[in-house]
GROMACS .gro file of N, CA, C and O in nm:
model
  536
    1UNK      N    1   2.031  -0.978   4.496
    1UNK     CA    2   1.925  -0.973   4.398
    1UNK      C    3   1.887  -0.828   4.375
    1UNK      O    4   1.902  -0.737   4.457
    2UNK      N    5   1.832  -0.816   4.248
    2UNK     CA    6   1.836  -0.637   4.239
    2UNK      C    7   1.705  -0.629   4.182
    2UNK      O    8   1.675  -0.708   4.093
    3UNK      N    9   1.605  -0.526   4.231
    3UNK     CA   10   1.484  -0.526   4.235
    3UNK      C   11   1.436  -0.481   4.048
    3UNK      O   12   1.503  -0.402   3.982
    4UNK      N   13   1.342  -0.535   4.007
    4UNK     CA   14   1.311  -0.515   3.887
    4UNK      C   15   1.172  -0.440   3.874
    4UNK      O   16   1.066  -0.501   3.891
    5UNK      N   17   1.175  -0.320   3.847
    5UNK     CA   18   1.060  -0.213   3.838
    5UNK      C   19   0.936  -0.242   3.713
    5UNK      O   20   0.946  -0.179   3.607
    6UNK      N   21   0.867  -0.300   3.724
    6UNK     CA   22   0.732  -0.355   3.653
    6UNK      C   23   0.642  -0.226   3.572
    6UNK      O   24   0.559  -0.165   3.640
    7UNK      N   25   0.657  -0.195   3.456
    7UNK     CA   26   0.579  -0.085   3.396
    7UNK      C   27   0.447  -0.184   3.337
    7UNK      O   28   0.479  -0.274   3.259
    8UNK      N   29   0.331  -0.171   3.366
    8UNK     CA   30   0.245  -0.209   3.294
    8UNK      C   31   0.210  -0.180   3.177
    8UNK      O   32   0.165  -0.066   3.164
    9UNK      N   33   0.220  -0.286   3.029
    9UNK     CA   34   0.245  -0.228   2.893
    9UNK      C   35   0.125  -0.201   2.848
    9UNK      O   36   0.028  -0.274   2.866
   10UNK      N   37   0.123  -0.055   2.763
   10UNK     CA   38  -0.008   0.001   2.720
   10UNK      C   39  -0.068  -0.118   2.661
   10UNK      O   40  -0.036  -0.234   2.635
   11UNK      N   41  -0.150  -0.054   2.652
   11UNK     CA   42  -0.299  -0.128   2.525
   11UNK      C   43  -0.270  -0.186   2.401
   11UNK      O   44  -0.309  -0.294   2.355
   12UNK      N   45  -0.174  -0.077   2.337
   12UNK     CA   46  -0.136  -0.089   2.234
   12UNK      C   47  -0.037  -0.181   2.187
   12UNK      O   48  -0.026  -0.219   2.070
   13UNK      N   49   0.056  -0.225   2.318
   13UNK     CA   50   0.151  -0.303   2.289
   13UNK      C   51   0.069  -0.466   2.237
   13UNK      O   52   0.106  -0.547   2.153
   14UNK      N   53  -0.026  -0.466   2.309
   14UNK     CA   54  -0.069  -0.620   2.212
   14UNK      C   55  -0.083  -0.630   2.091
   14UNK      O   56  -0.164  -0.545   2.053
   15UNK      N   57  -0.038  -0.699   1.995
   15UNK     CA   58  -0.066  -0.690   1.881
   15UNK      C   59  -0.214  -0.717   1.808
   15UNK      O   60  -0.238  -0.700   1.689
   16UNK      N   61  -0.291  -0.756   1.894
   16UNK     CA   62  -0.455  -0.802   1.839
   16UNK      C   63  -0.496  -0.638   1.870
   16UNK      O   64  -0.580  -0.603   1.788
   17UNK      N   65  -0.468  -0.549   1.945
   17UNK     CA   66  -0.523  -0.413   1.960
   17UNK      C   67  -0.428  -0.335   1.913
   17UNK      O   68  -0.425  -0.234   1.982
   18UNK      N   69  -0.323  -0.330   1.803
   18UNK     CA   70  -0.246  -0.271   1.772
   18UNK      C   71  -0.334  -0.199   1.628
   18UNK      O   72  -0.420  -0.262   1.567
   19UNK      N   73  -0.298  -0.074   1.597
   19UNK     CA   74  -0.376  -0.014   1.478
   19UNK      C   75  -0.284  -0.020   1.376
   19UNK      O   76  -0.165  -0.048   1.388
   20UNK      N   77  -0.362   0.016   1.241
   20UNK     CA   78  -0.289   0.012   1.107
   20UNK      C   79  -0.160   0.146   1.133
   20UNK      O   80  -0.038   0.135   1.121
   21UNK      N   81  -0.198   0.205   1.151
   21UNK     CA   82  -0.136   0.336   1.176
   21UNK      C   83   0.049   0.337   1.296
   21UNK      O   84   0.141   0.416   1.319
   22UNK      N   85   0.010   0.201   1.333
   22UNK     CA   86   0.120   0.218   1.467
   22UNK      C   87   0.190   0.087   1.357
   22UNK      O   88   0.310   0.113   1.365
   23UNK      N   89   0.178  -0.019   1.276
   23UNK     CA   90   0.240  -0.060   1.208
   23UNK      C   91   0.248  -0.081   1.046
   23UNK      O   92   0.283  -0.180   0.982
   24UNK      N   93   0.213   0.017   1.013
   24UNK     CA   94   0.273   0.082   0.840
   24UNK      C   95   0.409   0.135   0.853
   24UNK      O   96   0.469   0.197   0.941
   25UNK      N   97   0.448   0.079   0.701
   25UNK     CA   98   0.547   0.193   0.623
   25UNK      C   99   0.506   0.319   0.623
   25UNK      O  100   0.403   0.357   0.678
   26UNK      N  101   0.598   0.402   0.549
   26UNK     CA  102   0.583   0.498   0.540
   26UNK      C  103   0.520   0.482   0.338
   26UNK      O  104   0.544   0.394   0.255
   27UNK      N  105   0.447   0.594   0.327
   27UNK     CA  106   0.400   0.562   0.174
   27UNK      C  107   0.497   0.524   0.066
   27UNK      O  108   0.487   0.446  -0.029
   28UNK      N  109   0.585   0.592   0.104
   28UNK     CA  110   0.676   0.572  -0.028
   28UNK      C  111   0.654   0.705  -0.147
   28UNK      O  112   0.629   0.817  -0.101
   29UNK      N  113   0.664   0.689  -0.296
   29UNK     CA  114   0.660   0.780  -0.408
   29UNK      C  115   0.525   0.742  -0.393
   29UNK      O  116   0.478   0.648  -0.329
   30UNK      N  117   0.445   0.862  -0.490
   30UNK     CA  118   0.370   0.863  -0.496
   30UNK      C  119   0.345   0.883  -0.656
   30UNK      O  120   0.444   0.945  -0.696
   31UNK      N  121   0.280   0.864  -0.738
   31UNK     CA  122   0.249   0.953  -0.876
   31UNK      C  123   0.149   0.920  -0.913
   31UNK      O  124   0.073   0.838  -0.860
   32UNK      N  125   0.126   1.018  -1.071
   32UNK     CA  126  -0.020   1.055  -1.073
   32UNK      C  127  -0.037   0.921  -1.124
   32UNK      O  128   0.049   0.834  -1.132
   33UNK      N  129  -0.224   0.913  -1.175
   33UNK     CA  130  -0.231   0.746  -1.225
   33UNK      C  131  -0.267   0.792  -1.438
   33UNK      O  132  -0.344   0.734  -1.514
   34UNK      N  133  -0.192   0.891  -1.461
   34UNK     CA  134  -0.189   0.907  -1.589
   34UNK      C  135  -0.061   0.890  -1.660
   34UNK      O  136  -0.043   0.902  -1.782
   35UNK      N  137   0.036   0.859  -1.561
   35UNK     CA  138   0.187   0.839  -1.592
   35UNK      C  139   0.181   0.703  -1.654
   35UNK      O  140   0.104   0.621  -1.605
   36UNK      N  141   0.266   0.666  -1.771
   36UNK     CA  142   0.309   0.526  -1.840
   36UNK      C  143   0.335   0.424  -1.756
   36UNK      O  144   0.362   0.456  -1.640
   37UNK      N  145   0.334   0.304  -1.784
   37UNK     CA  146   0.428   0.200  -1.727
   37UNK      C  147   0.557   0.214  -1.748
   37UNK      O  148   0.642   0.170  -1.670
   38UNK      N  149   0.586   0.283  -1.868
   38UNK     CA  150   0.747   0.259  -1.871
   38UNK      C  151   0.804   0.349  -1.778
   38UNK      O  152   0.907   0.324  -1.714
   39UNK      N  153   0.715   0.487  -1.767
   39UNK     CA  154   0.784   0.597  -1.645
   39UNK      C  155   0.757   0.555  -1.506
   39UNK      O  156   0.831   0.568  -1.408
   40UNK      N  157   0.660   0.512  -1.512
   40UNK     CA  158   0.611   0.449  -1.338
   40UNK      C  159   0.767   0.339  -1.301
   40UNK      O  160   0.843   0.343  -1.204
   41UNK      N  161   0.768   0.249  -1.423
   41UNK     CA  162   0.922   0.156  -1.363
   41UNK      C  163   1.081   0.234  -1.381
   41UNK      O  164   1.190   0.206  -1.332
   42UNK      N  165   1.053   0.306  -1.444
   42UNK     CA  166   1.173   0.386  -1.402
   42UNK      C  167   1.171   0.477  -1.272
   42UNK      O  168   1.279   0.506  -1.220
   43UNK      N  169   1.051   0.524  -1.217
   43UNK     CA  170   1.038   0.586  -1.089
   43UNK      C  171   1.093   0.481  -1.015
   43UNK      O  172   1.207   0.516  -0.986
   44UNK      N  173   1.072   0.384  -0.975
   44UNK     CA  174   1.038   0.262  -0.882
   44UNK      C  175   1.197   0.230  -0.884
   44UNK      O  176   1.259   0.199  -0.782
   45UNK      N  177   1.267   0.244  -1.041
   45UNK     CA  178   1.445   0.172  -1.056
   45UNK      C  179   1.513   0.318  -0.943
   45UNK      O  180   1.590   0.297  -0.850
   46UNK      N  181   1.466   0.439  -0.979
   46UNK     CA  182   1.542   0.537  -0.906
   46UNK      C  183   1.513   0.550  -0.785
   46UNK      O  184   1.597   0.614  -0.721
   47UNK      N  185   1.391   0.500  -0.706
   47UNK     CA  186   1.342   0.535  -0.586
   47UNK      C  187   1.368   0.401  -0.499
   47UNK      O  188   1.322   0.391  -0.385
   48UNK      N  189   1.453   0.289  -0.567
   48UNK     CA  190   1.467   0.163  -0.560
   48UNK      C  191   1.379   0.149  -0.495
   48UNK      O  192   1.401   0.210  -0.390
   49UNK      N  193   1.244   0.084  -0.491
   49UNK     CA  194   1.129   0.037  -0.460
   49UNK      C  195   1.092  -0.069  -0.565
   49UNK      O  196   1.143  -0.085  -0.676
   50UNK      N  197   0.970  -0.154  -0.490
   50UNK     CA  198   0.891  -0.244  -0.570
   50UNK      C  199   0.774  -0.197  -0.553
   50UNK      O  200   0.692  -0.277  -0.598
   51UNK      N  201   0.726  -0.106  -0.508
   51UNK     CA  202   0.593  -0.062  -0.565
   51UNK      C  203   0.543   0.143  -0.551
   51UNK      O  204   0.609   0.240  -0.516
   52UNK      N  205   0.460   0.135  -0.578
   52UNK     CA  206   0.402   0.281  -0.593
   52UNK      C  207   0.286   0.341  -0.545
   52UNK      O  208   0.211   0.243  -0.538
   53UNK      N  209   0.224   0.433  -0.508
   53UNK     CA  210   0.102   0.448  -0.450
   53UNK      C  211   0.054   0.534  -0.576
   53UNK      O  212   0.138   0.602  -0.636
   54UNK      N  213  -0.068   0.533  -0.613
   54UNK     CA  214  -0.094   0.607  -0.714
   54UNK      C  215  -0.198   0.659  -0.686
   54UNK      O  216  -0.287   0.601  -0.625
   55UNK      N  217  -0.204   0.786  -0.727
   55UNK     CA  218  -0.322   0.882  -0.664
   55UNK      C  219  -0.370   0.982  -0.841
   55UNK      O  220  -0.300   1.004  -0.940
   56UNK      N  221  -0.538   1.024  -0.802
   56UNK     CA  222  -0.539   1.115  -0.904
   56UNK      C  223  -0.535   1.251  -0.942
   56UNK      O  224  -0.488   1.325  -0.855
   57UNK      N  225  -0.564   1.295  -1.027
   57UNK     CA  226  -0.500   1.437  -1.046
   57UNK      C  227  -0.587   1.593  -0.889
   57UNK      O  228  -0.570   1.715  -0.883
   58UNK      N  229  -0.660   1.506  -0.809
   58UNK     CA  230  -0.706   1.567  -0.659
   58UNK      C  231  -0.602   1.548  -0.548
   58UNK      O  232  -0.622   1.614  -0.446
   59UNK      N  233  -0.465   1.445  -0.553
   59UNK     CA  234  -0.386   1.379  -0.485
   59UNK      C  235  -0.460   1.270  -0.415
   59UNK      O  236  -0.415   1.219  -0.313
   60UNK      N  237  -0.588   1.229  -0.477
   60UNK     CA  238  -0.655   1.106  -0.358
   60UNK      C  239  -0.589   0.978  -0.420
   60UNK      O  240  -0.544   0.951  -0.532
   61UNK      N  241  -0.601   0.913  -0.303
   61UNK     CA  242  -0.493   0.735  -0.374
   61UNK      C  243  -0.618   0.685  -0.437
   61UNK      O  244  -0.731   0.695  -0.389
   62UNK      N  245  -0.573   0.611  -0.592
   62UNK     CA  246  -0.630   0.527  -0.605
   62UNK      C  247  -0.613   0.369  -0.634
   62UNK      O  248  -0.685   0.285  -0.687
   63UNK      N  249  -0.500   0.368  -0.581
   63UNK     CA  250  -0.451   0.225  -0.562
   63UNK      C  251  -0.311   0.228  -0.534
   63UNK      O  252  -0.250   0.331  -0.507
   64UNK      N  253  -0.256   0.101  -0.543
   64UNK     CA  254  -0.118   0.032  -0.558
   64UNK      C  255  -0.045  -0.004  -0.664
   64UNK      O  256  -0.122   0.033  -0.752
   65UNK      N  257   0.056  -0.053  -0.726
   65UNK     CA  258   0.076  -0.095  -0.862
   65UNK      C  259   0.257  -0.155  -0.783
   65UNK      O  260   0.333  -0.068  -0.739
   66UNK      N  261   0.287  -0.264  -0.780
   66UNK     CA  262   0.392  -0.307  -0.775
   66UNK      C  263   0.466  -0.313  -0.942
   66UNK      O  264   0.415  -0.299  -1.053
   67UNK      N  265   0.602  -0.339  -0.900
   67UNK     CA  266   0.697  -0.364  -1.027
   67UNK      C  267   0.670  -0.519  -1.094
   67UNK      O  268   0.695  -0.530  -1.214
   68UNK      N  269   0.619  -0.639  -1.019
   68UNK     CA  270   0.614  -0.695  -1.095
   68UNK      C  271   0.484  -0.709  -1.196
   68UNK      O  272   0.479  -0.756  -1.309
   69UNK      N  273   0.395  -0.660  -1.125
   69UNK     CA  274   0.285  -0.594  -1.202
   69UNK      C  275   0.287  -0.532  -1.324
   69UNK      O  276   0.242  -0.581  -1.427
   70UNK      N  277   0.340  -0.422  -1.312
   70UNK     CA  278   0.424  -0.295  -1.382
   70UNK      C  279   0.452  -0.392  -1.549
   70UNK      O  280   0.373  -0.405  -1.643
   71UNK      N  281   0.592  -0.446  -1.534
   71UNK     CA  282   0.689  -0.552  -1.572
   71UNK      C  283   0.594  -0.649  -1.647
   71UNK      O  284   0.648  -0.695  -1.748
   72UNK      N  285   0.435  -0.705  -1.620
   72UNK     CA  286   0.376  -0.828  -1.612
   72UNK      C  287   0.291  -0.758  -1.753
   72UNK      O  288   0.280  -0.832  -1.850
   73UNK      N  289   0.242  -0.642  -1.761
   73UNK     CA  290   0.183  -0.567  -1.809
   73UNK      C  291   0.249  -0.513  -1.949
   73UNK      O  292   0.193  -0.503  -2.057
   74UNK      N  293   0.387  -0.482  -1.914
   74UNK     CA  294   0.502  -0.405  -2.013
   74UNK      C  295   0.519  -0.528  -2.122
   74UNK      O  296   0.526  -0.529  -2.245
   75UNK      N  297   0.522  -0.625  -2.026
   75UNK     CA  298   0.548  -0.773  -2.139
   75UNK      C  299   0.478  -0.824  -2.206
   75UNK      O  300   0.509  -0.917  -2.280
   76UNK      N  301   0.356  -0.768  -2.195
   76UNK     CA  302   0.215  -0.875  -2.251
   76UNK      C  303   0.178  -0.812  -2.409
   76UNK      O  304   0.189  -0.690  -2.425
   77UNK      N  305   0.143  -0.882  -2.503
   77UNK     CA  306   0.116  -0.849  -2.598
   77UNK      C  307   0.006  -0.757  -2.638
   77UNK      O  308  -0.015  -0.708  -2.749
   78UNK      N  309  -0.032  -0.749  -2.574
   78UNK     CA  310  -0.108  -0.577  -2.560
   78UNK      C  311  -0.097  -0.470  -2.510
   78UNK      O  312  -0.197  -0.403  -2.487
   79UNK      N  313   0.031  -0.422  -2.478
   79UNK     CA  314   0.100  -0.378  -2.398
   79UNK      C  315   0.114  -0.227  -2.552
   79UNK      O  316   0.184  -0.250  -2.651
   80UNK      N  317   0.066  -0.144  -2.543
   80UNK     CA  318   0.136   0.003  -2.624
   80UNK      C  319   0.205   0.097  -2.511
   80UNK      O  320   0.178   0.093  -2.390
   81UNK      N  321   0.302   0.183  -2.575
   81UNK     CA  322   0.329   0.318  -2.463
   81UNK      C  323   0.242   0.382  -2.405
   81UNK      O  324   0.268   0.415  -2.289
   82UNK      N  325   0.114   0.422  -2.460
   82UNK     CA  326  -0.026   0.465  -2.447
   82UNK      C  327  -0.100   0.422  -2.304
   82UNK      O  328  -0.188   0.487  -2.247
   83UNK      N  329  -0.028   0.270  -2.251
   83UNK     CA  330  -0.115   0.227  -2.127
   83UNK      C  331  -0.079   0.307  -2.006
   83UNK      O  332   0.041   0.318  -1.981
   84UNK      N  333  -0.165   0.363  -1.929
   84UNK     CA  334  -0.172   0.461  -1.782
   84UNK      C  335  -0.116   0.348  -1.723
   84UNK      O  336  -0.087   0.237  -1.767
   85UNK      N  337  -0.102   0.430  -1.554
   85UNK     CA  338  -0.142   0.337  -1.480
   85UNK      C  339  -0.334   0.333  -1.407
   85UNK      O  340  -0.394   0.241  -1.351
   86UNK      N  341  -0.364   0.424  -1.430
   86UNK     CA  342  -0.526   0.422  -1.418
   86UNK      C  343  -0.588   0.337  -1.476
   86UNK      O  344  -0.704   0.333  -1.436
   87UNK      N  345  -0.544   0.200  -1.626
   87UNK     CA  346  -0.620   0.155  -1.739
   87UNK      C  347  -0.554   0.013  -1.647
   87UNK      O  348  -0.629  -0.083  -1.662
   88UNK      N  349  -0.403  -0.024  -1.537
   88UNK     CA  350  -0.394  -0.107  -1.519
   88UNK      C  351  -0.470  -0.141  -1.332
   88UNK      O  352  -0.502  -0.249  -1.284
   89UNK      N  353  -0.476  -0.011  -1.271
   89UNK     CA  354  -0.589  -0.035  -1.195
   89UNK      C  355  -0.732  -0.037  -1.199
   89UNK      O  356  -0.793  -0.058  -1.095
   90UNK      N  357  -0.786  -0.022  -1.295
   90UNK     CA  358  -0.908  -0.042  -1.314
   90UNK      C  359  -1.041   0.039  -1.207
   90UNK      O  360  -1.070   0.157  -1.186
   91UNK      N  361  -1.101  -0.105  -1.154
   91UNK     CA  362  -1.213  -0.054  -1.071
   91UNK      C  363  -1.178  -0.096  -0.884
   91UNK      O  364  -1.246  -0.076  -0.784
   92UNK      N  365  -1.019  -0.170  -0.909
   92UNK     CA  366  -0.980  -0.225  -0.808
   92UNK      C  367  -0.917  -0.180  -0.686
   92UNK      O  368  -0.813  -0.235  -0.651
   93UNK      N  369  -0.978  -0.063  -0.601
   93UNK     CA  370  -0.937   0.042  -0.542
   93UNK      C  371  -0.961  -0.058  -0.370
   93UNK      O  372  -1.071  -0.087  -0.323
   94UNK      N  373  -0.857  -0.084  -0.323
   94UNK     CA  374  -0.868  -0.136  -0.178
   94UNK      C  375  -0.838  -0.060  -0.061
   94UNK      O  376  -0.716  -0.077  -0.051
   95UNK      N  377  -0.857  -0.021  -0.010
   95UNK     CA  378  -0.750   0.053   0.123
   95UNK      C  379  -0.789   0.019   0.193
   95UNK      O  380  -0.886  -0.056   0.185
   96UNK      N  381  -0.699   0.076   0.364
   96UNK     CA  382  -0.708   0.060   0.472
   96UNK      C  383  -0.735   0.193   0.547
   96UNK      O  384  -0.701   0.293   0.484
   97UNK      N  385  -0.795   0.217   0.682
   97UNK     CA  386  -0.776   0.367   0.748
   97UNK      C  387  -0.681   0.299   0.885
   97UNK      O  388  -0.677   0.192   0.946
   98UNK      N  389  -0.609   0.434   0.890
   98UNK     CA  390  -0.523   0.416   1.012
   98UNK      C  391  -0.547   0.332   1.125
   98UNK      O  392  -0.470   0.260   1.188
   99UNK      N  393  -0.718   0.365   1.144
   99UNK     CA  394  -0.755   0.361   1.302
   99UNK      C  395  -0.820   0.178   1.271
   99UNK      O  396  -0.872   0.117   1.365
  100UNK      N  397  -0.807   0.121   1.145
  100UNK     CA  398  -0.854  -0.018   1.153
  100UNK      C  399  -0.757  -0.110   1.275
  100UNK      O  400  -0.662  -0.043   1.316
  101UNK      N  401  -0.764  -0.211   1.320
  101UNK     CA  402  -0.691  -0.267   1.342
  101UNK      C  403  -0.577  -0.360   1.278
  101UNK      O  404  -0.617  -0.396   1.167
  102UNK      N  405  -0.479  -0.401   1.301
  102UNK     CA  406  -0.342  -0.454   1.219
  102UNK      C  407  -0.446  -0.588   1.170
  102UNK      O  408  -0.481  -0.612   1.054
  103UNK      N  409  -0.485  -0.672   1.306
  103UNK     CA  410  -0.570  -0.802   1.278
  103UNK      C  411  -0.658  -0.809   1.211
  103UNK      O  412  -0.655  -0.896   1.124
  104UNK      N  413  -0.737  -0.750   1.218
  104UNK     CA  414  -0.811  -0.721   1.090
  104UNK      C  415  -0.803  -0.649   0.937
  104UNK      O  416  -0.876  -0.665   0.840
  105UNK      N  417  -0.697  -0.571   0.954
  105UNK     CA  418  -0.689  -0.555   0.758
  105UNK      C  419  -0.551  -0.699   0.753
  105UNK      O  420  -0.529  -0.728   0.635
  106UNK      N  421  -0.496  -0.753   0.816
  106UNK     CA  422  -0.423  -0.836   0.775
  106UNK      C  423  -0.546  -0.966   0.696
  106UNK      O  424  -0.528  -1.028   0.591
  107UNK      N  425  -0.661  -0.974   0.787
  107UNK     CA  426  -0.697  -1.090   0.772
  107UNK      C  427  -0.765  -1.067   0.607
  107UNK      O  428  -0.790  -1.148   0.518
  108UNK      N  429  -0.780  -0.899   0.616
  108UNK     CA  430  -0.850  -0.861   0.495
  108UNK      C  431  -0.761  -0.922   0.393
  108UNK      O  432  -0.810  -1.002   0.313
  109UNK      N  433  -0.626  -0.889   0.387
  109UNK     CA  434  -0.527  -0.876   0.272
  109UNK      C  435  -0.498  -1.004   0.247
  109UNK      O  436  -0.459  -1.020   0.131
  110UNK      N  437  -0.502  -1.124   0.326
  110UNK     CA  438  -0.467  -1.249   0.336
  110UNK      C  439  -0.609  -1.313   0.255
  110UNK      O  440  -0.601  -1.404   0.172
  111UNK      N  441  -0.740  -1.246   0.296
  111UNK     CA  442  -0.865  -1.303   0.210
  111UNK      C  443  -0.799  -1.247   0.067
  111UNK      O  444  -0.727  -1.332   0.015
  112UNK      N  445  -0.807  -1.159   0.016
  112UNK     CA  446  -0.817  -1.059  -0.115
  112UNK      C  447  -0.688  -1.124  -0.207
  112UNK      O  448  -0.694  -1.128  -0.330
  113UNK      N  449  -0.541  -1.187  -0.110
  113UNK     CA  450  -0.480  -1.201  -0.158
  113UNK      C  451  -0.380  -1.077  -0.184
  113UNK      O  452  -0.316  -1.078  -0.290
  114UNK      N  453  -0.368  -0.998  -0.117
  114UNK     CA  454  -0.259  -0.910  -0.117
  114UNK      C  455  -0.151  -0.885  -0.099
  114UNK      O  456  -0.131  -0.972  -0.014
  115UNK      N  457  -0.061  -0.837  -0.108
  115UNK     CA  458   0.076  -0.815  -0.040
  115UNK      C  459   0.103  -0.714   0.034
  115UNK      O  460   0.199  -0.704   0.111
  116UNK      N  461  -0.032  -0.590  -0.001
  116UNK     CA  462   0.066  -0.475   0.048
  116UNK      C  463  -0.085  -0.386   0.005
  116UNK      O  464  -0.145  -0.396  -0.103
  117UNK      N  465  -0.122  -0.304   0.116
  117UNK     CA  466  -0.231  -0.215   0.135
  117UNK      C  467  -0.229  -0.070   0.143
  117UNK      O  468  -0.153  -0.031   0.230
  118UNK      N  469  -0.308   0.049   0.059
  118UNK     CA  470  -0.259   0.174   0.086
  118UNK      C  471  -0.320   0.169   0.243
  118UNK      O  472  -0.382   0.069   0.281
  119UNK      N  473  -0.292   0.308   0.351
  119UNK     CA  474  -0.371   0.323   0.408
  119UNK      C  475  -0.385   0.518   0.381
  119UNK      O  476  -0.305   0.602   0.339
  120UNK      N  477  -0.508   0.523   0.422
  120UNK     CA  478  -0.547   0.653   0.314
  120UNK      C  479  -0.654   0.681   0.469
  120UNK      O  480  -0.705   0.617   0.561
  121UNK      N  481  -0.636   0.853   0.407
  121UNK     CA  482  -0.725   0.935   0.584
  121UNK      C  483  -0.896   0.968   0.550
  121UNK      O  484  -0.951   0.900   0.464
  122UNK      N  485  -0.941   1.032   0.593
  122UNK     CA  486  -1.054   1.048   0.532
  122UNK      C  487  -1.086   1.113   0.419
  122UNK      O  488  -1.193   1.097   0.359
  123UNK      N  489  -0.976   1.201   0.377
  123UNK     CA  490  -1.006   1.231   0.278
  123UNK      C  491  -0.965   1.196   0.145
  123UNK      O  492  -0.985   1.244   0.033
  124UNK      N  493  -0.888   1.073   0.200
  124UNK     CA  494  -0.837   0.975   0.052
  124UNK      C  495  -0.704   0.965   0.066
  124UNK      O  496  -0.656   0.852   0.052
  125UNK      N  497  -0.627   1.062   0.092
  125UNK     CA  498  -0.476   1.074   0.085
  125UNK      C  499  -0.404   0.979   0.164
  125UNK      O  500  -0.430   0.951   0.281
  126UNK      N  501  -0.292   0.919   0.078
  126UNK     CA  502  -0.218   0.801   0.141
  126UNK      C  503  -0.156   0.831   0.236
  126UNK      O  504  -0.094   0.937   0.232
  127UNK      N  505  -0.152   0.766   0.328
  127UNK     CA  506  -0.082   0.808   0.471
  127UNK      C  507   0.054   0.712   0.451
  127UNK      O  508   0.167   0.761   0.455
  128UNK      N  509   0.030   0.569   0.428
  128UNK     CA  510   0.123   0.491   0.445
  128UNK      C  511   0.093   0.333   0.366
  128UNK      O  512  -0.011   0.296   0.311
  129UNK      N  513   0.200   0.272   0.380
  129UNK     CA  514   0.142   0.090   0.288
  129UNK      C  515   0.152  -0.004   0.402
  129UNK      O  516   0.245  -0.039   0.475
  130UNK      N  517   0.026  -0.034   0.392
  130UNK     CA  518   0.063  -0.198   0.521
  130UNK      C  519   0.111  -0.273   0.437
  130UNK      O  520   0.089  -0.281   0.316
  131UNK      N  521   0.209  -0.354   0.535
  131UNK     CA  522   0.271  -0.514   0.380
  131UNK      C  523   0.304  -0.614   0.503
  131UNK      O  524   0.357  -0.610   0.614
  132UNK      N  525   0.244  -0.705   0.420
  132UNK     CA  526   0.233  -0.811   0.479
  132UNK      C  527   0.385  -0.868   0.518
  132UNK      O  528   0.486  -0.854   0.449
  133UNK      N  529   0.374  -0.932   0.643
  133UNK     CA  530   0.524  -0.996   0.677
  133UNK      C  531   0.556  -1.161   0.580
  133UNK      O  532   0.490  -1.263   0.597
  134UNK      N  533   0.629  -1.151   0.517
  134UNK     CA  534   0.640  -1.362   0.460
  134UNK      C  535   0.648  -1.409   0.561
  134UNK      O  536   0.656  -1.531   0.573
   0.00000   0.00000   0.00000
C-alpha cells in the first residue's frame, strides 16, 4: 500500500466561496458604444465571438450586447444605419465586481435572466464576462 499525502484544499476551492474573479472569462473585444450594429457584428464575425463588452468614450463598460441581440435589432423594422450601440443599451447597465461571490452574481443573473455578466473594477473598466454554464 503506498501512503497518500493529504493537502488540505484552500478556501477557495469550494465553489459557494469561490469569487467572480477566480471564475470569469477573459473580457473579450471591447468597443466604443457609438459604433453601428452593422460594425459591432462584423467585429464579433472577425473576433469569432457572440458577444461584446461595450464601454464609453472614458473606456468605462457600459454594458454587454450579444450577436443575437445585435442581429434581433438589425432585423426589426426600425432598424436605420444611424442605430449605436449606446441607443440599444439604453439605461440597462448590470455588472459584477471581481470580489462578489460566483453564488451570488449567478443567482443574480439567473433572477435578471441573463446569460453573461460584465465584471468591471472600481473604476468601471471591464475586467472580464461571467457566463453562465447551460
Amino acid at each position: 500500500m503506498t501512503p497518500v499525502q493529504m493537502h488540505p484544499r484552500p478556501a477557495s476551492a469550494n465553489p459557494i466561496h469561490r469569487t467572480v474573479a477566480e471564475v470569469m472569462d477573459a473580457a473579450g473585444p471591447q468597443v466604443c458604444d457609438d459604433m453601428s450594429v452593422e460594425v459591432a457584428l462584423s467585429v464579433m464575425a472577425a473576433a469569432r465571438t457572440g458577444r461584446l463588452v461595450v464601454c464609453d468614450q472614458d473606456g468605462q463598460c457600459t454594458g454587454l450586447v450579444t450577436q443575437a441581440e445585435l442581429t434581433a435589432v438589425r432585423d426589426g423594422s426600425a432598424y436605420t444605419d444611424r442605430v449605436r450601440l449606446r441607443d440599444i443599451l439604453g439605461d440597462r447597465w448590470t455588472f459584477t465586481s471581481p470580489v462578489t461571490t460566483a453564488a451570488e452574481a449567478e443567482r443574480t443573473m439567473r433572477y435578471l435572466r441573463l446569460g453573461a455578466l460584465p465584471v468591471v473594477d472600481e473604476q468601471g473598466s471591464a475586467l472580464g464576462i461571467l457566463a453562465l454554464s447551460r
